[in-house]
Coordinates of C-alpha atoms and ligand atoms in Angstrom, one line a residue:
Chain P
M1 CA 0.1 0.0 0.0
T2 CA 2.6 2.5 1.2
T3 CA 5.1 1.5 -1.6
V4 CA 2.4 1.9 -4.1
N5 CA 2.0 5.6 -2.9
L6 CA 5.5 6.1 -3.2
L7 CA 6.0 4.8 -6.4
A8 CA 2.9 6.9 -7.7
Y9 CA 5.1 9.7 -8.0
R10 CA 6.5 8.1 -10.9
D11 CA 3.1 7.5 -12.5
P12 CA 3.8 8.1 -16.2
E13 CA 0.1 8.9 -17.3
L14 CA -0.3 11.4 -14.5
F15 CA 3.2 12.7 -15.5
A16 CA 1.9 13.4 -19.1
R17 CA -1.1 14.9 -17.9
L18 CA 0.8 17.2 -15.7
L19 CA 3.3 18.1 -18.4
R20 CA 0.5 19.0 -20.7
R21 CA -0.9 21.5 -18.2
I22 CA 2.4 23.1 -17.0
I23 CA 4.1 23.8 -20.4
P24 CA 2.0 26.5 -21.2
A25 CA 2.9 28.4 -17.7
L26 CA 6.7 27.7 -18.7
E27 CA 6.2 28.9 -22.3
E28 CA 4.9 31.9 -20.8
Q29 CA 7.7 32.6 -18.5
V30 CA 10.3 32.4 -21.4
Q31 CA 8.4 34.6 -23.6
K32 CA 8.2 37.2 -20.6
L33 CA 12.1 36.7 -20.1
G34 CA 12.8 36.5 -23.6
R35 CA 15.1 33.5 -22.6
R36 CA 15.0 30.2 -20.8
V37 CA 13.9 30.2 -17.2
R38 CA 17.5 29.6 -15.2
I39 CA 16.8 27.2 -12.4
M40 CA 19.6 26.1 -10.0
E41 CA 19.1 22.5 -8.9
V42 CA 21.4 22.7 -5.8
C43 CA 21.6 19.1 -4.7
G44 CA 23.6 16.4 -6.8
T45 CA 20.9 13.9 -6.5
H46 CA 18.5 16.3 -8.2
T47 CA 20.9 16.7 -11.1
V48 CA 20.9 12.8 -11.5
S49 CA 17.2 12.5 -11.3
F50 CA 16.7 15.3 -13.8
S51 CA 19.1 13.2 -16.1
R52 CA 18.2 9.5 -15.4
T53 CA 14.3 10.3 -15.6
G54 CA 14.9 12.5 -18.8
V55 CA 12.9 15.4 -17.6
R56 CA 16.2 17.6 -18.1
Q57 CA 15.4 16.7 -21.9
V58 CA 11.6 17.1 -21.7
L59 CA 12.0 20.5 -20.2
A60 CA 14.9 21.6 -22.0
D61 CA 13.2 24.2 -24.4
F62 CA 12.0 26.1 -21.3
V63 CA 14.3 25.5 -18.7
E64 CA 18.0 25.8 -18.5
L65 CA 19.0 23.7 -15.1
I66 CA 22.1 24.8 -13.5
S67 CA 24.0 22.4 -10.9
G68 CA 24.7 23.8 -7.7
P69 CA 27.1 23.5 -4.8
G70 CA 25.2 20.2 -3.8
C71 CA 28.2 17.6 -4.0
P72 CA 29.9 17.5 -0.2
V73 CA 33.1 16.2 -1.7
C74 CA 33.2 18.8 -4.6
V75 CA 32.8 21.8 -2.5
T76 CA 35.6 20.8 -0.3
D77 CA 38.5 22.9 -0.3
Q78 CA 41.8 21.3 -2.1
S79 CA 43.6 22.2 1.2
D80 CA 41.1 20.1 3.4
I81 CA 41.4 17.3 1.1
D82 CA 45.3 17.3 1.2
H83 CA 44.9 17.7 4.9
M84 CA 42.6 14.4 5.4
I85 CA 45.0 12.6 3.0
A86 CA 47.8 13.5 5.3
Y87 CA 46.1 11.5 8.2
A88 CA 46.3 8.3 6.0
K89 CA 50.4 8.7 6.2
R90 CA 50.3 9.2 10.2
P91 CA 51.9 6.5 11.6
G92 CA 49.4 4.4 13.9
T93 CA 46.3 5.9 12.1
V94 CA 43.2 4.3 10.7
V95 CA 41.1 6.5 8.3
A96 CA 37.7 5.8 8.0
T97 CA 36.0 7.4 5.2
F98 CA 32.8 7.5 3.1
G99 CA 33.2 5.7 -0.2
D100 CA 33.4 8.9 -2.7
M101 CA 36.5 10.3 -0.8
M102 CA 38.8 7.3 -1.9
Q103 CA 39.3 8.6 -5.7
V104 CA 39.2 12.3 -4.8
P105 CA 42.9 13.5 -6.3
G106 CA 44.9 15.5 -3.6
S107 CA 47.7 17.3 -4.7
A108 CA 50.2 14.4 -4.2
A109 CA 48.1 11.5 -4.1
S110 CA 44.5 10.2 -3.3
L111 CA 43.4 8.0 -0.5
R112 CA 43.0 5.0 -2.6
R113 CA 46.8 5.6 -3.7
Q114 CA 47.9 5.8 0.0
R115 CA 46.0 2.5 0.8
A116 CA 47.7 0.9 -2.1
E117 CA 51.0 1.9 -0.6
G118 CA 50.3 0.3 2.7
A119 CA 47.9 3.1 4.7
D120 CA 45.2 1.7 6.7
V121 CA 42.1 3.3 5.0
R122 CA 38.7 2.1 5.5
V123 CA 35.4 2.9 3.8
V124 CA 32.6 2.8 6.3
Y125 CA 28.7 3.2 5.6
S126 CA 28.1 4.9 8.8
P127 CA 29.9 7.1 11.3
S128 CA 28.7 4.5 14.1
Q129 CA 31.1 1.8 12.2
A130 CA 34.0 4.1 12.5
V131 CA 33.1 4.2 16.3
D132 CA 33.4 0.3 16.1
L133 CA 36.7 0.4 14.3
A134 CA 38.0 2.5 17.1
L135 CA 36.8 -0.1 19.6
E136 CA 38.1 -3.2 17.5
N137 CA 41.6 -1.2 17.2
P138 CA 42.5 0.2 20.8
Q139 CA 46.0 0.8 20.2
K140 CA 45.2 2.9 16.9
Q141 CA 43.9 6.4 16.1
V142 CA 40.7 6.1 14.1
V143 CA 40.0 9.5 12.1
L144 CA 36.6 9.8 10.5
L145 CA 36.3 12.3 7.5
G146 CA 33.5 14.3 8.3
V147 CA 32.4 15.4 4.9
G148 CA 28.8 16.3 4.4
F149 CA 25.8 18.7 4.7
E150 CA 23.3 19.1 7.1
T151 CA 21.8 15.8 6.5
T152 CA 25.0 13.6 7.1
A153 CA 26.3 15.6 10.2
P154 CA 23.6 14.3 12.7
G155 CA 24.9 11.0 11.9
V156 CA 28.4 12.1 12.9
A157 CA 27.0 13.8 15.8
L158 CA 25.7 10.6 17.2
S159 CA 29.2 9.1 16.9
L160 CA 30.6 11.7 18.8
K161 CA 28.0 11.4 21.6
R162 CA 28.4 7.3 21.6
A163 CA 32.1 7.7 22.0
A164 CA 32.1 10.2 24.4
R165 CA 29.3 8.2 26.6
D166 CA 31.2 4.7 26.1
G167 CA 34.8 6.6 26.8
V168 CA 36.3 5.8 23.3
R169 CA 39.6 7.6 23.4
N170 CA 41.0 6.6 20.2
Y171 CA 38.1 8.1 18.0
F172 CA 38.4 11.4 16.4
V173 CA 36.6 13.4 13.5
Y174 CA 37.9 15.7 11.0
S175 CA 35.0 17.7 10.4
V176 CA 34.4 19.6 7.1
H177 CA 31.0 19.7 7.3
K178 CA 29.1 22.4 5.5
L179 CA 25.8 24.4 5.8
T180 CA 24.2 25.0 2.6
P181 CA 22.1 28.5 2.9
P182 CA 25.2 30.3 3.3
A183 CA 26.3 29.2 -0.3
L184 CA 23.0 30.1 -1.6
K185 CA 23.2 33.6 0.0
A186 CA 26.7 33.9 -1.7
L187 CA 25.4 33.0 -5.1
V188 CA 22.3 35.3 -4.8
E189 CA 24.7 38.1 -3.9
D190 CA 27.1 37.3 -6.7
P191 CA 26.2 40.2 -9.4
D192 CA 27.2 38.4 -12.6
H193 CA 25.1 35.1 -11.7
R194 CA 21.8 35.3 -13.0
L195 CA 19.7 32.8 -11.5
D196 CA 15.9 33.0 -11.6
G197 CA 15.3 30.2 -8.8
F198 CA 16.4 27.6 -6.7
L199 CA 15.4 24.1 -6.5
L200 CA 16.3 23.2 -2.9
P201 CA 17.7 20.0 -1.4
G202 CA 15.1 17.7 -0.1
H203 CA 17.0 15.9 2.2
V204 CA 19.2 18.9 3.8
S205 CA 15.2 20.3 4.1
A206 CA 14.4 17.1 6.1
I207 CA 16.6 18.0 8.7
I208 CA 16.6 22.0 8.6
G209 CA 13.0 22.3 7.6
R210 CA 11.2 24.8 5.5
R211 CA 12.0 27.2 8.0
G212 CA 15.8 26.7 7.7
W213 CA 15.7 28.7 4.5
T214 CA 14.3 32.0 6.0
L215 CA 17.6 33.6 4.6
L216 CA 16.3 33.1 1.1
E217 CA 12.8 34.7 2.0
L218 CA 14.6 37.8 3.3
L219 CA 16.5 38.0 -0.1
N220 CA 13.1 37.3 -1.8
Q221 CA 14.5 34.5 -3.9
P222 CA 11.8 32.2 -5.7
A223 CA 12.6 28.6 -4.1
V224 CA 10.9 25.3 -3.9
I225 CA 11.8 22.3 -1.8
G226 CA 11.3 19.3 -4.1
G227 CA 11.5 15.4 -3.9
F228 CA 13.4 13.4 -6.4
E229 CA 10.8 11.3 -8.5
P230 CA 9.6 12.6 -11.7
L231 CA 6.3 14.0 -10.5
D232 CA 8.2 15.9 -7.9
L233 CA 10.4 17.5 -10.5
V234 CA 8.1 18.8 -13.1
V235 CA 5.5 20.2 -10.0
S236 CA 8.6 21.6 -8.2
V237 CA 9.6 23.5 -11.6
Y238 CA 6.1 24.8 -12.5
R239 CA 5.7 25.9 -8.6
L240 CA 8.8 27.6 -8.8
V241 CA 8.1 29.4 -12.1
Q242 CA 4.7 30.3 -10.1
E243 CA 6.6 31.7 -7.4
M244 CA 8.7 33.9 -9.7
K245 CA 5.7 35.9 -10.8
R246 CA 5.0 36.9 -7.3
P247 CA 6.2 40.0 -6.0
V248 CA 6.7 38.6 -2.5
R249 CA 8.3 35.2 -2.6
L250 CA 7.9 32.4 0.1
V251 CA 9.9 29.3 0.2
V252 CA 7.5 26.5 -0.9
N253 CA 7.6 23.0 0.2
N254 CA 6.6 20.6 -2.4
Y255 CA 8.1 17.6 -0.3
G256 CA 5.6 17.6 2.5
R257 CA 5.9 13.7 2.6
V258 CA 9.4 14.2 3.9
V259 CA 10.0 17.8 4.9
R260 CA 8.3 19.4 7.8
E261 CA 7.9 23.2 8.5
D262 CA 10.7 22.9 11.4
G263 CA 12.6 20.1 10.1
N264 CA 13.7 17.4 12.4
P265 CA 14.1 19.2 16.0
A266 CA 16.1 16.3 17.3
A267 CA 18.7 16.3 14.9
Q268 CA 19.0 20.1 15.0
R269 CA 19.5 19.9 19.0
L270 CA 21.9 17.2 18.4
L271 CA 24.0 19.5 15.8
E272 CA 23.8 22.5 18.5
E273 CA 25.3 20.1 21.2
T274 CA 28.2 18.8 19.2
F275 CA 29.1 21.2 16.5
E276 CA 29.1 25.0 16.3
A277 CA 28.8 27.1 13.2
A278 CA 32.1 28.7 12.0
P279 CA 33.7 30.2 8.9
A280 CA 34.7 27.6 6.3
R281 CA 36.6 27.7 3.0
W282 CA 34.7 26.2 -0.1
R283 CA 36.1 25.3 -3.2
G284 CA 35.2 27.8 -5.7
F285 CA 33.5 30.1 -3.1
G286 CA 36.5 30.5 -0.9
M287 CA 36.0 31.5 2.8
L288 CA 32.3 32.0 3.5
P289 CA 31.1 33.3 7.0
Q290 CA 29.1 30.8 9.5
S291 CA 28.9 28.0 6.6
G292 CA 30.9 25.1 8.3
L293 CA 30.5 22.9 11.5
E294 CA 33.3 22.7 13.9
I295 CA 33.6 20.3 16.8
S296 CA 32.0 22.1 20.0
E297 CA 34.2 22.9 22.9
T298 CA 32.4 20.0 24.8
Y299 CA 33.6 17.3 22.2
R300 CA 36.9 18.8 21.5
A301 CA 38.8 15.9 22.6
F302 CA 37.4 14.2 19.7
D303 CA 38.4 17.0 17.1
A304 CA 41.3 15.7 15.0
R305 CA 42.6 19.0 14.1
V306 CA 42.9 19.6 18.0
A307 CA 43.9 16.4 19.2
L308 CA 46.0 14.9 16.4
P309 CA 47.4 17.8 14.5
V310 CA 49.4 16.8 11.2
D311 CA 51.7 19.2 9.2
R312 CA 49.6 21.0 6.6
P313 CA 50.7 19.6 3.2
V314 CA 51.4 21.9 0.4
T315 CA 48.5 22.4 -1.9
K316 CA 48.7 22.7 -5.5
A317 CA 45.7 23.5 -7.8
V318 CA 45.0 21.1 -10.7
R319 CA 45.9 22.7 -14.0
G320 CA 42.9 23.5 -16.1
C321 CA 40.3 22.0 -13.7
R322 CA 37.1 24.1 -13.5
C323 CA 35.5 22.2 -10.7
G324 CA 35.5 25.4 -8.5
E325 CA 33.3 27.2 -11.2
V326 CA 31.1 24.1 -11.9
V327 CA 30.1 23.9 -8.2
K328 CA 28.9 27.3 -8.5
G329 CA 27.2 26.8 -11.7
K330 CA 29.0 29.3 -13.4
E331 CA 30.4 26.9 -16.0
T332 CA 29.2 23.6 -17.2
P333 CA 31.4 20.3 -17.2
L334 CA 31.2 20.9 -21.0
Q335 CA 33.2 23.8 -20.9
C336 CA 36.2 22.1 -19.0
R337 CA 38.9 21.1 -21.7
L338 CA 39.9 18.4 -19.9
F339 CA 36.2 16.9 -19.3
G340 CA 35.9 13.4 -21.0
T341 CA 39.4 13.3 -22.5
A342 CA 42.1 13.4 -19.8
C343 CA 39.4 13.7 -17.0
T344 CA 37.1 10.6 -16.7
P345 CA 35.4 8.7 -13.9
E346 CA 38.2 6.0 -14.4
R347 CA 40.9 8.8 -13.9
P348 CA 39.4 11.6 -12.4
L349 CA 41.5 14.9 -12.2
G350 CA 38.9 16.8 -9.8
P351 CA 36.4 16.0 -7.3
C352 CA 33.4 16.6 -9.5
M353 CA 34.5 13.7 -11.7
V354 CA 34.8 11.4 -8.6
S355 CA 31.5 11.7 -6.5
D356 CA 28.2 10.2 -8.2
E357 CA 26.9 13.2 -7.3
G358 CA 29.4 15.5 -8.8
T359 CA 28.4 17.4 -11.9
C360 CA 31.2 16.5 -14.1
S361 CA 30.8 12.7 -13.4
I362 CA 26.8 13.1 -13.8
Y363 CA 27.3 14.9 -17.0
Y364 CA 29.9 12.5 -18.2
Q365 CA 27.3 9.7 -17.4
Y366 CA 24.1 11.0 -19.1
E367 CA 24.7 14.3 -20.8
R368 CA 27.5 13.7 -23.1
S369 CA 25.3 12.0 -26.1
H370 CA 23.2 15.0 -26.0
H371 CA 26.5 17.3 -26.8
R372 CA 27.4 15.3 -29.6
D373 CA 28.5 18.5 -31.7
R374 CA 31.1 19.4 -29.0
R375 CA 34.6 19.6 -30.6
E376 CA 37.0 16.7 -29.7
E377 CA 39.8 18.0 -27.6
P378 CA 43.5 16.5 -28.2
H379 CA 43.9 14.1 -25.4
E380 CA 45.6 15.8 -22.7
D381 CA 48.2 14.0 -20.9
Y382 CA 47.3 13.0 -17.4
A383 CA 50.3 13.7 -15.4
L384 CA 50.9 17.0 -17.2
A385 CA 47.5 18.2 -16.2
R386 CA 47.8 16.9 -12.6
G387 CA 51.0 19.1 -12.6
W388 CA 53.1 15.7 -11.8
R389 CA 55.1 16.8 -15.0
Q390 CA 56.4 19.9 -16.7
P391 CA 55.4 20.6 -20.1
D392 CA 57.9 20.2 -22.5
A393 CA 59.6 23.2 -23.8
Chain C
M1 CA 24.0 15.5 -2.3
C2 CA 22.7 13.5 0.7
L3 CA 21.2 10.6 -1.2
A4 CA 18.5 9.0 1.2
V5 CA 16.6 5.9 0.7
P6 CA 13.1 5.0 2.1
A7 CA 12.9 1.8 4.1
K8 CA 10.1 0.1 5.6
V9 CA 10.6 -0.4 9.6
L10 CA 10.1 -4.2 10.3
E11 CA 11.1 -4.3 14.0
V12 CA 12.2 -1.6 16.6
D13 CA 14.9 -2.1 19.4
P14 CA 13.9 0.8 21.6
T15 CA 16.6 0.3 24.1
R16 CA 19.4 0.4 21.6
L17 CA 17.7 2.7 19.4
R18 CA 18.0 0.5 16.5
A19 CA 15.4 -0.9 13.8
R20 CA 15.6 -3.7 11.2
V21 CA 14.5 -2.2 8.0
D22 CA 13.6 -3.2 4.5
Y23 CA 15.0 -1.5 1.8
L24 CA 14.1 -2.8 -1.8
G25 CA 13.8 -6.5 -0.5
S26 CA 17.1 -6.5 1.5
Q27 CA 17.1 -6.0 5.4
T28 CA 19.5 -4.0 7.3
V29 CA 19.9 -2.4 10.6
V30 CA 19.5 1.4 11.2
G31 CA 19.8 3.8 13.9
I32 CA 16.6 5.6 15.0
A33 CA 18.1 8.0 17.6
L34 CA 16.9 10.8 15.1
V35 CA 13.5 9.8 14.7
G36 CA 12.0 8.9 18.4
G37 CA 8.8 7.1 18.3
V38 CA 9.1 5.6 15.1
Q39 CA 6.9 2.5 14.9
T40 CA 7.0 -0.9 12.9
G41 CA 5.4 -0.6 9.3
Q42 CA 6.4 3.2 9.0
F43 CA 8.6 4.2 6.1
V44 CA 11.8 6.1 7.1
L45 CA 14.5 8.0 5.3
V46 CA 18.0 6.5 5.9
H47 CA 21.2 8.2 5.4
V48 CA 24.7 7.0 6.5
G49 CA 23.0 4.3 8.5
E50 CA 20.8 6.5 10.4
A51 CA 17.0 7.2 9.7
V52 CA 16.8 10.7 9.5
Q53 CA 13.1 11.4 8.9
V54 CA 9.7 9.3 9.0
M55 CA 7.7 9.5 6.0
D56 CA 4.2 11.0 6.0
E57 CA 1.8 8.7 4.1
E58 CA -0.9 11.0 4.4
Q59 CA 1.0 13.8 2.9
A60 CA 2.2 11.5 0.1
R61 CA -1.5 10.4 -0.8
D62 CA -2.7 14.0 -0.3
G63 CA -0.1 15.4 -2.6
L64 CA -1.0 13.4 -5.3
A65 CA -4.8 13.7 -4.9
L66 CA -4.3 17.6 -5.0
W67 CA -2.6 17.4 -8.4
R68 CA -5.3 15.0 -9.9
E69 CA -7.7 17.3 -8.5
W70 CA -6.1 20.1 -10.0
L71 CA -5.9 18.5 -13.5
D72 CA -9.6 17.3 -13.4
D73 CA -10.8 21.0 -12.6
S74 CA -8.6 22.6 -15.4
E75 CA -8.4 20.1 -18.3
P76 CA -11.5 20.5 -20.8
A77 CA -13.9 17.6 -20.6
G78 CA -13.6 14.9 -22.8
L79 CA -10.0 15.1 -23.2
P80 CA -7.8 12.0 -22.5
Ligands
LIG1 S1 35.9 17.4 -16.1 FE1 37.6 17.2 -14.3 S2 38.9 18.6 -14.8 FE2 37.2 19.4 -15.5 S3 36.1 20.6 -14.0 FE3 35.4 18.6 -14.1 S4 36.5 17.4 -12.4 FE4 37.9 19.2 -13.0

């Protein structure tokens, strides 16, 4: 019964009827603007959904979808990536990480390469598994790489509480957790970024609630919280366009089956207890005020930065990688010279090609065929692009 | 950004704050500390091993019904 309800959001017949009804409204807005409506889908899972369901193509004449900063690994600054990889080289250390960090290229190597060279790097599915690792390896220090947005941080917060309660003294977190609204504010305030509205991430909103986006209401930005099924996608786009027509815009919750006005208050309380908001450096954006989560005073003993300092490694940018512009939606992967040539999911040069939620990886998987006319670039040498080899004179 | 999957709660262990859930036919154990009061039979959204929200079935039904109604009102009668 319930399963049927959830699957009903994929009903092709209802989808077709909705589309017929919605397209005239989109057409009208396109005529008014003299161009397509520019909508940023903030969440990488939305980017995937638009591509995989074909909704991106269906709406292509009316809507230009721009991927936003919705991939946690991708928005992590290169210096933090290098810092996290440095823990893999630390003697007596086990690095616990979610899978998509493994292949992210650091300035010198990736976690996967460190592991091949003997470092103890474990992929975990949940932060509590990392605490288990600490209990199983009492003579070692276990460092969880805390990468993720508001949806992920509560799970990490629970692991900190458990470690404190059970007196696990060899468990540490390197937190680069980020908060989404400050990044969107930065995009709104960027004078040469013309976005007509935001499709807001459904699962971040499950935690922070519709109320978590008041910042966008203060900026009078059209914004809709949406789900990930085909019906969610088209209806969210429609409601977003309707909101654009209003002089005063409210954040619309179009994902009521998951998102409540106040989000998940238990998760919010937990975050307040274990973390505190702090300035954070984002790839592409630079420093953004109150946009990161640092481990709070009470849990400082578990903060890898404080309790287990490592030498900050030298960070080099990847020559030619446009990931910093891609996460801001200012360029598409197709504008990167290395896309699909030197940089592929098998041999990624930047984080946007690694994560399943990275825009480059998604475009590589789904969107290349729609852009066959793109001229083929000569194959750039991998080591040259990584800066591991100097160009020939 | 935060891929989360809906899973059906099969059994709740309130003391250890865990639940056995079914996700597309495979069973796993997830934490339920963030969704106090969750009950067997409900659907939860799971992310990094923790249930982060209980899904509201009534809302799921109402949402669809609302759109169907809107279509019925706005489509000229007789059209497929
Ligand atoms: S295609 Fe590769 S090199 Fe280009 S921006 Fe994306 S991750 Fe960077």
